[in-house]
Coordinates of C-alpha atoms in Angstrom, one line a residue:
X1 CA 3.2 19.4 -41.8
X2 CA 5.3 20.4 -45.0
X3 CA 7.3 17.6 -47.5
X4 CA 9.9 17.3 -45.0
X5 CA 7.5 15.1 -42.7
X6 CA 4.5 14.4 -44.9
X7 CA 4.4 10.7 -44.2
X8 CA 7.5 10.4 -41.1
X9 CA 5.2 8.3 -38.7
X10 CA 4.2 5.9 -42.1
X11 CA 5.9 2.6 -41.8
X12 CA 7.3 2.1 -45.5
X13 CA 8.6 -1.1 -44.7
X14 CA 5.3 -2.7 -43.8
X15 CA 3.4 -1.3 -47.0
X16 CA 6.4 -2.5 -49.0
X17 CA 6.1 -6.1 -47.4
X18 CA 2.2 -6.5 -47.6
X19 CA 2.9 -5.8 -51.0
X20 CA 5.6 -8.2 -51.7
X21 CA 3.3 -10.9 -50.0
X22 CA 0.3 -9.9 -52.3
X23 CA 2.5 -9.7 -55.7
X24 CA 4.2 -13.2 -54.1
X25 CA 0.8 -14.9 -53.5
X26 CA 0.0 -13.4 -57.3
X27 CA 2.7 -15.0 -59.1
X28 CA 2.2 -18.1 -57.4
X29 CA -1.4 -18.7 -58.0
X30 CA -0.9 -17.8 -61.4
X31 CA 1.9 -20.3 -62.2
X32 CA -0.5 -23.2 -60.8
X33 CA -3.2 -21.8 -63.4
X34 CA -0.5 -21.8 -66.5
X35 CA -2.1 -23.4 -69.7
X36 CA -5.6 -23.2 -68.0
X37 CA -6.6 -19.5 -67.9
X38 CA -6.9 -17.8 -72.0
X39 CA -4.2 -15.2 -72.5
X40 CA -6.7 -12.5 -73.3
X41 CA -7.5 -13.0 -69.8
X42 CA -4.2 -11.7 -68.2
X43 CA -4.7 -8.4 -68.6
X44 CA -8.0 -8.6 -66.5
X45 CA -6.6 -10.5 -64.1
X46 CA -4.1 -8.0 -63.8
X47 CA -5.9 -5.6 -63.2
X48 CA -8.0 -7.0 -60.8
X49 CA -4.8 -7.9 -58.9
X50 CA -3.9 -3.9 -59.0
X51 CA -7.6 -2.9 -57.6
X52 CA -7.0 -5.7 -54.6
X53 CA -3.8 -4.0 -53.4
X54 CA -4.4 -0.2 -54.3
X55 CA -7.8 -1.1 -52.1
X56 CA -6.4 -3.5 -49.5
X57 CA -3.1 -0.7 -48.6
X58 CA -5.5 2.4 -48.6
X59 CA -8.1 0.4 -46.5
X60 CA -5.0 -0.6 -44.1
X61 CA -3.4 3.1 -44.3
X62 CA -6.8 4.3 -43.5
X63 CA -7.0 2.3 -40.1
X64 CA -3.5 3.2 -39.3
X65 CA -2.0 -0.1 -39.6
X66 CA 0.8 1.6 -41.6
X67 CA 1.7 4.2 -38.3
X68 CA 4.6 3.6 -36.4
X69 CA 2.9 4.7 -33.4
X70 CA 0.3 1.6 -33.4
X71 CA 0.5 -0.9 -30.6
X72 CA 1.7 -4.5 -32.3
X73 CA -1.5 -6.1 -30.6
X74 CA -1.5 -9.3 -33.5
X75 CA -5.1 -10.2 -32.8
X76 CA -6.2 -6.1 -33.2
X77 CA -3.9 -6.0 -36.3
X78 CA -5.1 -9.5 -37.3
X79 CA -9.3 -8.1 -37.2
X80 CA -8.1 -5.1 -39.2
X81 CA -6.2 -6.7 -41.6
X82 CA -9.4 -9.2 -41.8
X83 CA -11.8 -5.8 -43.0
X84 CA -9.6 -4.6 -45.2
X85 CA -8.7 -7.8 -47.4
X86 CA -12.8 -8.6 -47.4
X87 CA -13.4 -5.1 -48.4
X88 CA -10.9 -5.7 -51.0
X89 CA -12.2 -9.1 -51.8
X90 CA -15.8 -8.3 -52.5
X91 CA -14.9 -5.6 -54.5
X92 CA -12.5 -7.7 -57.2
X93 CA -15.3 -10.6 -56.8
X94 CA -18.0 -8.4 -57.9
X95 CA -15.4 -7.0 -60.9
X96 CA -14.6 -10.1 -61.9
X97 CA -17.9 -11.5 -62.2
X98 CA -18.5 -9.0 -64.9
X99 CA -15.0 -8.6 -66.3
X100 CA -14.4 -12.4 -66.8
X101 CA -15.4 -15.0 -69.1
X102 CA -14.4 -18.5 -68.0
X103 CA -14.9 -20.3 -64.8
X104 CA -11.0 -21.3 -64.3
X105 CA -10.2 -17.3 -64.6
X106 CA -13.1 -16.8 -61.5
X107 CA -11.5 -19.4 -59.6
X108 CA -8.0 -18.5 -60.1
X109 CA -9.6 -15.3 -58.4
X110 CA -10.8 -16.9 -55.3
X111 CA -7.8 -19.3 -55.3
X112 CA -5.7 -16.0 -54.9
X113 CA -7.6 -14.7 -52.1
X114 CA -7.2 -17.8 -50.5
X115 CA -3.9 -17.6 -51.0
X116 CA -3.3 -13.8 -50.4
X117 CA -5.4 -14.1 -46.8
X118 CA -3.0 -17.2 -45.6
X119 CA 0.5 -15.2 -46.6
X120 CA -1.0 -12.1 -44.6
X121 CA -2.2 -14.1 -41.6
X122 CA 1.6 -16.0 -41.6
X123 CA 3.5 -12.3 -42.2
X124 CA 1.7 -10.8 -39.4
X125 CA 3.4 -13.9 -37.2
X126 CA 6.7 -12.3 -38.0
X127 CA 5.7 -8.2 -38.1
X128 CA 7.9 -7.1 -35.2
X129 CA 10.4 -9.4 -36.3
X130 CA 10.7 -8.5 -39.9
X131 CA 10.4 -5.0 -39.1
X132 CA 13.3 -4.9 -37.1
X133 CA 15.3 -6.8 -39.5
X134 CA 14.7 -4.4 -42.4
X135 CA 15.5 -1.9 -40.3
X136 CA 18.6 -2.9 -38.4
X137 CA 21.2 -0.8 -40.0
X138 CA 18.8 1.9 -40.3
X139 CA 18.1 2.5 -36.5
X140 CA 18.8 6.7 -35.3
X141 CA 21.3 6.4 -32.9
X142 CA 19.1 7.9 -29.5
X143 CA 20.1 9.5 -26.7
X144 CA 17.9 10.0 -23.8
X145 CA 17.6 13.3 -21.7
X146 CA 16.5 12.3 -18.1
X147 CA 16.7 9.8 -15.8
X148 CA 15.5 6.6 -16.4
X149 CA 13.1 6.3 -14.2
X150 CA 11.2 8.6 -16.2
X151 CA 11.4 7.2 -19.4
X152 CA 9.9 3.4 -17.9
X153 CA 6.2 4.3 -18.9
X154 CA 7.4 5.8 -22.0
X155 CA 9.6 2.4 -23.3
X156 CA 6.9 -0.1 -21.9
X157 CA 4.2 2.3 -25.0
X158 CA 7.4 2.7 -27.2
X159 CA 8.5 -1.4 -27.1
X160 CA 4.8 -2.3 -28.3
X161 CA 5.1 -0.1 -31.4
X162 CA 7.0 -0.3 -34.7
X163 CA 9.5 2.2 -33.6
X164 CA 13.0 1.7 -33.6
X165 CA 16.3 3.3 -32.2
X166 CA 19.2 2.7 -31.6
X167 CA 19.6 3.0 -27.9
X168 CA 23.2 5.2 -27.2
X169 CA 22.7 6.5 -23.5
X170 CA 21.1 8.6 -21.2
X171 CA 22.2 12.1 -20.9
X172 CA 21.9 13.7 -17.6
X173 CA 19.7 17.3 -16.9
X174 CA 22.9 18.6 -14.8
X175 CA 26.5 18.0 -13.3
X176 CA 24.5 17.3 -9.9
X177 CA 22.6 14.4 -11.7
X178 CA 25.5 13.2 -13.7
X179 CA 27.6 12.7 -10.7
X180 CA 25.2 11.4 -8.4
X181 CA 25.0 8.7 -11.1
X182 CA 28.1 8.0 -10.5
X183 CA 28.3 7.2 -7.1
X184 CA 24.8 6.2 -6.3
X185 CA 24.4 3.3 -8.4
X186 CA 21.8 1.2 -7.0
X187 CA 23.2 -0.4 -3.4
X188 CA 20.8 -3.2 -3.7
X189 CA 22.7 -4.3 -6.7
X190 CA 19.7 -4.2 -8.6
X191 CA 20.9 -2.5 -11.4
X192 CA 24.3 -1.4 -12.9
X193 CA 24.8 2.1 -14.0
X194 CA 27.7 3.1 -15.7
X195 CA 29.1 6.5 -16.2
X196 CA 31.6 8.1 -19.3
X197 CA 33.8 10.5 -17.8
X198 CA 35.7 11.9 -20.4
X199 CA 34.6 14.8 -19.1
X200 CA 36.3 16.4 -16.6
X201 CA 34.3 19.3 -16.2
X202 CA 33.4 20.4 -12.4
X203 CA 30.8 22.5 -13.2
X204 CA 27.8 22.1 -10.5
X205 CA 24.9 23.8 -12.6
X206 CA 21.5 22.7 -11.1
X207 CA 18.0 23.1 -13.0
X208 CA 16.8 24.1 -16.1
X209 CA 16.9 27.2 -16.8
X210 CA 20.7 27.2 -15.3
X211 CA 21.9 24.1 -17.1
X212 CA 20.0 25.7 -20.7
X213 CA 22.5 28.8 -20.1
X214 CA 25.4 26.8 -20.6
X215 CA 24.5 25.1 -23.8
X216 CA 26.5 26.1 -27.4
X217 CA 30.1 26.5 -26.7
X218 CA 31.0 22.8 -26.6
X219 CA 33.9 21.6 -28.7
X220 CA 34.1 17.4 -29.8
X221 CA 36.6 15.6 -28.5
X222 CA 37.4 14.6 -32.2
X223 CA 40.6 15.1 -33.4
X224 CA 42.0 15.1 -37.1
X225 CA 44.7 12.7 -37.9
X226 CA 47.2 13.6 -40.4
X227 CA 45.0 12.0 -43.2
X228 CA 42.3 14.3 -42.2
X229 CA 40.1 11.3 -40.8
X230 CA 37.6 12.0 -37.7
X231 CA 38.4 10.0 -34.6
X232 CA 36.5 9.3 -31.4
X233 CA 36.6 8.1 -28.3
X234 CA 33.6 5.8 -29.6
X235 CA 35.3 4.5 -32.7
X236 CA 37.7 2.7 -30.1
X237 CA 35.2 1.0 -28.3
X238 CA 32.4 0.3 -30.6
X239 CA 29.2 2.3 -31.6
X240 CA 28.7 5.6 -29.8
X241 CA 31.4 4.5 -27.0
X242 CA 29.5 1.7 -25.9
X243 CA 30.1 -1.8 -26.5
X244 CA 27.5 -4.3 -26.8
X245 CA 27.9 -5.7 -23.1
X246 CA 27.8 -1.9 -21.8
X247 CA 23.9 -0.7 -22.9
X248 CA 20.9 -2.7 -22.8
X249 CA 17.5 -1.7 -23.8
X250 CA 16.3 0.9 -21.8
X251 CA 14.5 -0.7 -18.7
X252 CA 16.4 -4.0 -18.7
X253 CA 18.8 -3.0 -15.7
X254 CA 21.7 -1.9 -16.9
X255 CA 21.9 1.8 -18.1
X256 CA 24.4 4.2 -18.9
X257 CA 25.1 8.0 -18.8
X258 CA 27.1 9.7 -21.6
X259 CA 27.0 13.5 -20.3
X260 CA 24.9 15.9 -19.1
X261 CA 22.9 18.7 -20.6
X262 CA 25.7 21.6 -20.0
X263 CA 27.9 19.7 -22.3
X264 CA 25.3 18.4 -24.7
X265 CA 27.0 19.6 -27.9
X266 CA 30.1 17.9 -27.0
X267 CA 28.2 14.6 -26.4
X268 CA 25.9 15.1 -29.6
X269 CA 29.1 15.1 -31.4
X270 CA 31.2 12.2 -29.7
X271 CA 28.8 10.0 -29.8
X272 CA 27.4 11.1 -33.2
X273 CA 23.9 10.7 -32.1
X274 CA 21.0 11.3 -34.8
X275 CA 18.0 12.4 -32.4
X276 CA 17.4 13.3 -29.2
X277 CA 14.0 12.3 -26.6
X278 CA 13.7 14.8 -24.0
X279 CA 10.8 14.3 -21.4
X280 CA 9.4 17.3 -20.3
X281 CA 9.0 17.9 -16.5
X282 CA 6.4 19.4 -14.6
X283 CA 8.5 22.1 -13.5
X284 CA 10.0 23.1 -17.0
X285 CA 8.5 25.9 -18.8
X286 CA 7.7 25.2 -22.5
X287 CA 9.8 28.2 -24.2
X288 CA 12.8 27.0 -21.6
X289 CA 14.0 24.6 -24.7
X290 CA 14.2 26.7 -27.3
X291 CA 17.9 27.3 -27.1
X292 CA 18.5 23.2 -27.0
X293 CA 16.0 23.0 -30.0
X294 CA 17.5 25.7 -32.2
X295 CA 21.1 24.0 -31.4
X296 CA 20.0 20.6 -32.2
X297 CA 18.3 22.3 -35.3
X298 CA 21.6 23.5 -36.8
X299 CA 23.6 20.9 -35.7
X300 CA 20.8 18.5 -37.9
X301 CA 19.7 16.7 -34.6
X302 CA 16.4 15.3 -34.3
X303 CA 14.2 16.6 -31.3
X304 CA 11.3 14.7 -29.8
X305 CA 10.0 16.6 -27.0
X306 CA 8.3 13.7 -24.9
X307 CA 4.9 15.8 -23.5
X308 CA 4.1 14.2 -20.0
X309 CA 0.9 15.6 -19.1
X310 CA -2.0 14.8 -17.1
X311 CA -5.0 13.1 -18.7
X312 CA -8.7 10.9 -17.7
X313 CA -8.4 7.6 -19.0
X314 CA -11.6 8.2 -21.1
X315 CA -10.0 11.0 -23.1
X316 CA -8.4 10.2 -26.4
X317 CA -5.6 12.3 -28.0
X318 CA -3.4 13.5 -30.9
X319 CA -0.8 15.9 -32.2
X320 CA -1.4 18.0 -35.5
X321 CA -0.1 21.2 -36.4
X322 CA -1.0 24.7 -37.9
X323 CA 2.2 26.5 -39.9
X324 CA 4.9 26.2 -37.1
X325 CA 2.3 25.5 -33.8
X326 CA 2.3 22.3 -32.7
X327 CA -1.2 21.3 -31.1
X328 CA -2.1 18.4 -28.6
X329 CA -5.8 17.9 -28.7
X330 CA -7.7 15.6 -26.3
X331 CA -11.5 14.6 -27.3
X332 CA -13.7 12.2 -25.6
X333 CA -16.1 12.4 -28.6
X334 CA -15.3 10.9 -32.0
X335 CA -13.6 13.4 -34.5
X336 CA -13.6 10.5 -36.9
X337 CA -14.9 13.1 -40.1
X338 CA -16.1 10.7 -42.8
X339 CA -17.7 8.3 -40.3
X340 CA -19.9 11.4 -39.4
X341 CA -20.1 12.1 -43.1
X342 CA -21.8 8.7 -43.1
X343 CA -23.9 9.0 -39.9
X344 CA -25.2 12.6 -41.2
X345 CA -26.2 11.0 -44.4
X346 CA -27.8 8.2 -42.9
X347 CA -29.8 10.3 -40.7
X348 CA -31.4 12.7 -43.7
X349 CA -31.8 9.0 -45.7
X350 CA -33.6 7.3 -42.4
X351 CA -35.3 10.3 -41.6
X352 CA -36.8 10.9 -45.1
X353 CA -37.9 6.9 -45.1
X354 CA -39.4 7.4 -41.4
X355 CA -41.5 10.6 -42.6
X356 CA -42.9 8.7 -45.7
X357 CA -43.6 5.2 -44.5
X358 CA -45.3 6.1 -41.1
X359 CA -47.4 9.0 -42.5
X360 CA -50.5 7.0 -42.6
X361 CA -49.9 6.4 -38.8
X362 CA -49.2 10.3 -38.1
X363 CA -52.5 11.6 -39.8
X364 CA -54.4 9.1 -38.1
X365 CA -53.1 10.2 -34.5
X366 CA -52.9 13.4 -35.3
X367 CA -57.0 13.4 -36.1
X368 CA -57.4 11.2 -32.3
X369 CA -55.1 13.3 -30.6
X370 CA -58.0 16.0 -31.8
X371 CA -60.9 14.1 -31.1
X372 CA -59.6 13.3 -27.5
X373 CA -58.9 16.1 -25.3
X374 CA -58.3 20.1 -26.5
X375 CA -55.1 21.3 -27.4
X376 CA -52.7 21.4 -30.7
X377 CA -51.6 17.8 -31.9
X378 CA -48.4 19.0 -31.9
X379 CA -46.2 19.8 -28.7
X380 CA -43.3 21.6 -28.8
X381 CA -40.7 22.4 -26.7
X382 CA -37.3 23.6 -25.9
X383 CA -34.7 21.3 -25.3
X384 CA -31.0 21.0 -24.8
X385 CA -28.6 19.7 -27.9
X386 CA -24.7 19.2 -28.6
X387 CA -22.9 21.4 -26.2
X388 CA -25.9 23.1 -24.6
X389 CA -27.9 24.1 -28.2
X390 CA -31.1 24.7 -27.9
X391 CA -33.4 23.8 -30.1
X392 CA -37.8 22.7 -30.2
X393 CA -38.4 19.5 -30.1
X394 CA -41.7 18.2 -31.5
X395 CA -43.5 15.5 -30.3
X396 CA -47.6 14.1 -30.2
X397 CA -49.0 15.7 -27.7
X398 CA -49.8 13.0 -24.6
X399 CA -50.8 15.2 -22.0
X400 CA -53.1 17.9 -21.1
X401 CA -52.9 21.3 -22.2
X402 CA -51.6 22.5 -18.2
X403 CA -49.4 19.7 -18.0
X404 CA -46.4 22.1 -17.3
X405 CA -48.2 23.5 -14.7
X406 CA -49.1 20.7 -12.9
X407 CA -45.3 19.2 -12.7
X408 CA -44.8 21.0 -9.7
X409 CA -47.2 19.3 -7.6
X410 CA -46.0 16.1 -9.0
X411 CA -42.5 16.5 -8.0
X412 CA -43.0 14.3 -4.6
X413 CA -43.9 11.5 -6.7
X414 CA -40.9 11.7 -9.3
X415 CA -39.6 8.1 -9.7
X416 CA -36.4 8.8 -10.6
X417 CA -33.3 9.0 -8.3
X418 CA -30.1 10.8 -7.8
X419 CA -31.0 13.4 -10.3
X420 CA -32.8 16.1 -12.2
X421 CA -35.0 14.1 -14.3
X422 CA -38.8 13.5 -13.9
X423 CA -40.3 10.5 -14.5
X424 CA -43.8 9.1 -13.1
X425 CA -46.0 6.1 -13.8
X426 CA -49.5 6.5 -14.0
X427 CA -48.7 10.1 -14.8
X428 CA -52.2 12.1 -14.1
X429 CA -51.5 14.7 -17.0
X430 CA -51.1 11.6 -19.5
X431 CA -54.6 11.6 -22.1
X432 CA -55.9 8.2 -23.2
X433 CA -54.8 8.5 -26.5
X434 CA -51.7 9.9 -24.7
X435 CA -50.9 6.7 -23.0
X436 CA -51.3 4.4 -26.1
X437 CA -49.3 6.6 -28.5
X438 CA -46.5 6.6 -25.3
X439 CA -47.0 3.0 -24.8
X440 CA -45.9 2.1 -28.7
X441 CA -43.4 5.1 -29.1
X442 CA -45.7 6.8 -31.3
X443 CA -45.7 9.8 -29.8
X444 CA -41.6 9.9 -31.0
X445 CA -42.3 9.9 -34.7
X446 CA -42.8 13.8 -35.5
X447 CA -39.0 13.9 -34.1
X448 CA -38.0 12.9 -37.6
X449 CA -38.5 16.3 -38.6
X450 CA -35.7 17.1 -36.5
X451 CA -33.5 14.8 -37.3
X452 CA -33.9 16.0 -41.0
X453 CA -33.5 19.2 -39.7
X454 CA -30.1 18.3 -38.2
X455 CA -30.8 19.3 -34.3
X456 CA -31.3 15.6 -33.6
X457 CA -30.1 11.8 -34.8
X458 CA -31.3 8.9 -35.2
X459 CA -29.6 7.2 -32.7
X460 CA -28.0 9.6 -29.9
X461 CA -28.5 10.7 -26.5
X462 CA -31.7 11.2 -24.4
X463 CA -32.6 15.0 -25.1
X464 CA -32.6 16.9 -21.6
X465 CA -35.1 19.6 -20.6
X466 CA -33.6 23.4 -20.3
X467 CA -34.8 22.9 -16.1
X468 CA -32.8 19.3 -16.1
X469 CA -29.6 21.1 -17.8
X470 CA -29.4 23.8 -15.3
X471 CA -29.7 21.1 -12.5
X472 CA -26.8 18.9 -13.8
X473 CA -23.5 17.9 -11.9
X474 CA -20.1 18.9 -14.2
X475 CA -19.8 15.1 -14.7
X476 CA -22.9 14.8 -16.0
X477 CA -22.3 18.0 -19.0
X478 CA -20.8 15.1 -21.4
X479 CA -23.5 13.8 -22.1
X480 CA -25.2 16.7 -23.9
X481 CA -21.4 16.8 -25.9
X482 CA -23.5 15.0 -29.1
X483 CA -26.3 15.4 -31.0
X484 CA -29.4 13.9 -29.2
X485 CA -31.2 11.1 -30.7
X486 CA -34.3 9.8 -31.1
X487 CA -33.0 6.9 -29.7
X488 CA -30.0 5.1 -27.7
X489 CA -28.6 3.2 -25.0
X490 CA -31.0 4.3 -22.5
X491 CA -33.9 3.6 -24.8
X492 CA -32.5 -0.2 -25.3
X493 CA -31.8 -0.7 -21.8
X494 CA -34.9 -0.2 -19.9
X495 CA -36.2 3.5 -20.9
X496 CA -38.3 4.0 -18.1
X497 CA -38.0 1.2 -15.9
X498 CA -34.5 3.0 -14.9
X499 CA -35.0 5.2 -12.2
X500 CA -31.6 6.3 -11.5
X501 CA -30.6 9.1 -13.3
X502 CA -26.5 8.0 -12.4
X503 CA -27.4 4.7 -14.9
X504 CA -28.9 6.9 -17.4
X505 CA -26.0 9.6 -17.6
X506 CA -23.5 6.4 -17.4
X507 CA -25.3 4.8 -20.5
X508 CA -25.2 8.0 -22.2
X509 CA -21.6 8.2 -21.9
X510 CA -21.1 4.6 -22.4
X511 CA -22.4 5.7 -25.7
X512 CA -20.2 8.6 -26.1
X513 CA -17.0 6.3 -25.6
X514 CA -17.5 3.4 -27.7
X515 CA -19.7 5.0 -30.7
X516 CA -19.3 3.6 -34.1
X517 CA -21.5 3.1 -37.1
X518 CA -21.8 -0.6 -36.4
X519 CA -22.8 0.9 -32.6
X520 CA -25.6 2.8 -34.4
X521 CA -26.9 -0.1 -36.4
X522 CA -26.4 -2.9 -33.2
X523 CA -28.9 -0.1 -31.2
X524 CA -31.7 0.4 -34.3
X525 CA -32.1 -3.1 -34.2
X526 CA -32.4 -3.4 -31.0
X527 CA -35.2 -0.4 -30.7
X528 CA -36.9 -2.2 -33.4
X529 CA -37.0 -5.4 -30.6
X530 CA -37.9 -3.3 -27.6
X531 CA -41.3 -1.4 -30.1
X532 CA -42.4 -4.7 -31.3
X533 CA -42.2 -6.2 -27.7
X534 CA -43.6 -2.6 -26.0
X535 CA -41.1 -3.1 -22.8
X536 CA -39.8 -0.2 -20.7
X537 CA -42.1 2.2 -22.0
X538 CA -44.8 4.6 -19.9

């Protein structure tokens, strides 16, 4: 992005209202506290008010409550809204308490916020409403390249978003299109479609690649009066040609086409249209544009190409760019930076606690794992991390020495289903100590070395085997797309009273999908229930 579009998809109009709403709820507090509150308290009060909005706008920029692009939802925008006002809230609170020296100056503080929440909760009534009353005689006037049909998925996103145009027409890919328009207007009566034919062209060029060809020559029909005054077909009828009874919004029935893409600079200019949405087809070639773009571009038309491609439900996207390349990325894992910032620190800070505080408990099962059967205390092996990493993982030792050997003529008795994973009850290689230090997790703890290391996390996915890996499904890869943890949703939700691998690659991914810090922290708690009770574990 350069200056030009730093900020284009930031909705000025709602920053510019929440903070009207919090200087309103300001001023009016303070006028019920006149005579009560000292006057060398002002300026603190002030300034508390200034550390409330910087805090409650960045905190609502930050969750993208100022984007054009986000879906209206009230009750979403209404739990957002709710985060950022009590992150803003504590913070003044805690400011005040030191800043402040009376108790009516404290409570003109919570009075405010009061106040402050109840304006926000009533604006957010009236946010598509006021939205599109601020911005009425600031709408683009749009024109649409396609057929309406391909644009209904597009409006029903579009209508639930802050975005607004000012609808002109549709303009057709060819002659073919624009004629058949003409004549094939729904026979059910279903809807109305109207056609401008000032055109009298007869050209019949079909396809994209034809119909880009015969872009660039077109001459408005404008003609000078003798005062040198522009005139247009469209100043006779109303704006861009069409009256208020002749376009609806796009979807409602009744459409209308106002050219067709061979004479698009004609129509650009007749209609004096400020930006342009063409949907790409499947069959369209991306460089196939360029000559619209780079006419639009001189002609100081906006162009939003409209990508329609193919993607799984479970994949998230967004557009950034490098230089002059736009880029579409699609992610199914969180590329939420500071959030991993946060889960990274935690990690090093948990793992650091976990090393210290159970250190009594290591040393002492280190010295029975020694005393029970022969063999290192330690057991080490390679597994699988993000993306196919390998790394060692350590663990206490709960088995014999030939354990790995011995797998094989287990196999028969694996318990779990559908899948590449071993698990058996009653496992013959298991030591006593083994099976205690398995039954309370022990075993587990050395793997805080990893996470301090960074090849693991605290909370995560189950880390495969190199053997499981090379055994797995393409559907099951994603869930090997994180860091592994030392626990997770398969560890809450039975650990190994699941015996079908399917539930444990779905809870894996569940995972995946939904992750969050307050995930992470609803999951530790949890683990710290399922130790203390000793369920699922063998």
């Amino acid at each position: 992005m350069n200056r030009s579009n730093v900020g284009a998809n930031t909705n000025s109009v709602q920053i510019l209202l929440d903070s009207v709403v919090l200087l309103v709820a300001f001023i009016i507090n303070l006028l019920c506290y006149i005579g009560r509150i000292k006057a060398q308290e002002y300026p603190a009060l002030l300034a508390l008010f200034a550390v409330f909005v910087l805090i409650f706008i960045m905190s609502n920029k930050e969750k993208y409550l100022y984007n054009v692009t986000l879906f209206t939802y009230i009750d979403r925008i209404q739990r957002k809204i709710t985060v950022s006002f009590l992150l803003a809230g504590i913070t003044i609170l805690i400011f005040g308490r030191l800043t402040l020296k009376t108790e009516d100056s404290r409570l003109f503080v919570w009075t405010y916020l009061l106040l402050t929440y109840m304006l926000v909760s009533v604006k957010m009534l009236f946010h598509t409403n006021l939205n599109n009353a601020l911005m009425a005689k600031n709408k683009p006037r749009t024109a649409l390249v396609g057929d309406e049909s391909t644009f209904e998925k597009f409006f029903y996103f579009l209508n639930k978003t802050s975005i607004v145009i000012d609808f002109v027409g549709y303009i057709a890919w060819s002659k073919n299109d624009y004629d058949a328009a003409a004549t094939g207007a729904d026979k059910n009566g279903d809807n109305e479609v109207t056609v401008d034919n000032t055109d009298a062209d007869n050209s019949n060029v079909a396809g994209t690649d034809a119909v880009i060809n015969a872009y660039g020559t077109g001459v408005s029909n404008m003609s000078a009066d003798k005062n040198g005054d522009n005139k247009t077909e469209s100043d006779k009828t109303g704006v861009g040609g069409v009256t208020e009874n002749d376009t609806e919004k796009p979807g409602t029935g009744k459409t209308k086409y106002i050219g067709y893409m061979e004479k698009l600079e004609e129509v650009l200019h007749e209609h004096r249209i400020d930006q342009l949405y063409i949907m790409q087809r499947d069959t369209d070639q991306p460089d196939s544009f360029q000559p619209v773009i780079d006419m639009c571009m001189d002609l100081g038309v906006t162009v939003r190409m409209v990508v329609d491609i193919y993607k799984k439900r479970n994949a998230s996207s967004y557009v950034s760019s490098v230089g002059t390349y736009p880029i579409i990325t699609y992610h199914t894992i969180t590329l939420n930076t500071h959030e991993q910032v946060i889960k990274r620190i935690f990690d090093i800070a948990a793992s650091i606690f976990g090393i210290i505080v159970f250190s009594p408990i290591m040393l002492a099962t280190a010295i029975a794992i020694k005393l029970d059967s022969k063999g290192p205390v330690l057991f080490k092996q390679t597994r699988v991390g993000k993306n196919g990493r390998l790394f060692k993982i350590y663990k206490f030792r709960s088995m014999f020495v030939d354990a790995e050997e011995r797998k094989a003529e287990l196999m028969k008795q694996n318990q779990m289903q559908n899948g590449p994973m071993f698990k058996m009850k009653d496992d013959p290689r298991i030591t006593k100590v083994g099976k205690f230090i398995r039954k309370t997790s022990i075993d587990e703890l050395p793997q805080f070395f990893n996470i301090l290391g960074g090849s693991m996390s605290l909370v995560g996915t189950r880390p495969p085997t190199v053997d499981e890996v090379e055994k797995y499904e393409r559907n099951q890869w994603r869930r090997i797309s994180i860091k592994p943890g030392l626990t997770g949703m398969w560890q809450v939700s039975g650990r190994s009273a699941i015996t079908d691998f399917n539930k444990v690659v779905e809870l894996d991914t569940e995972y995946i999908d939904k992750w969050s810090l307050g995930l992470d922290f609803i999951i530790i708690l949890k683990t710290v229930r399922v130790l203390l009770l000793r369920k699922g574990a063998f």
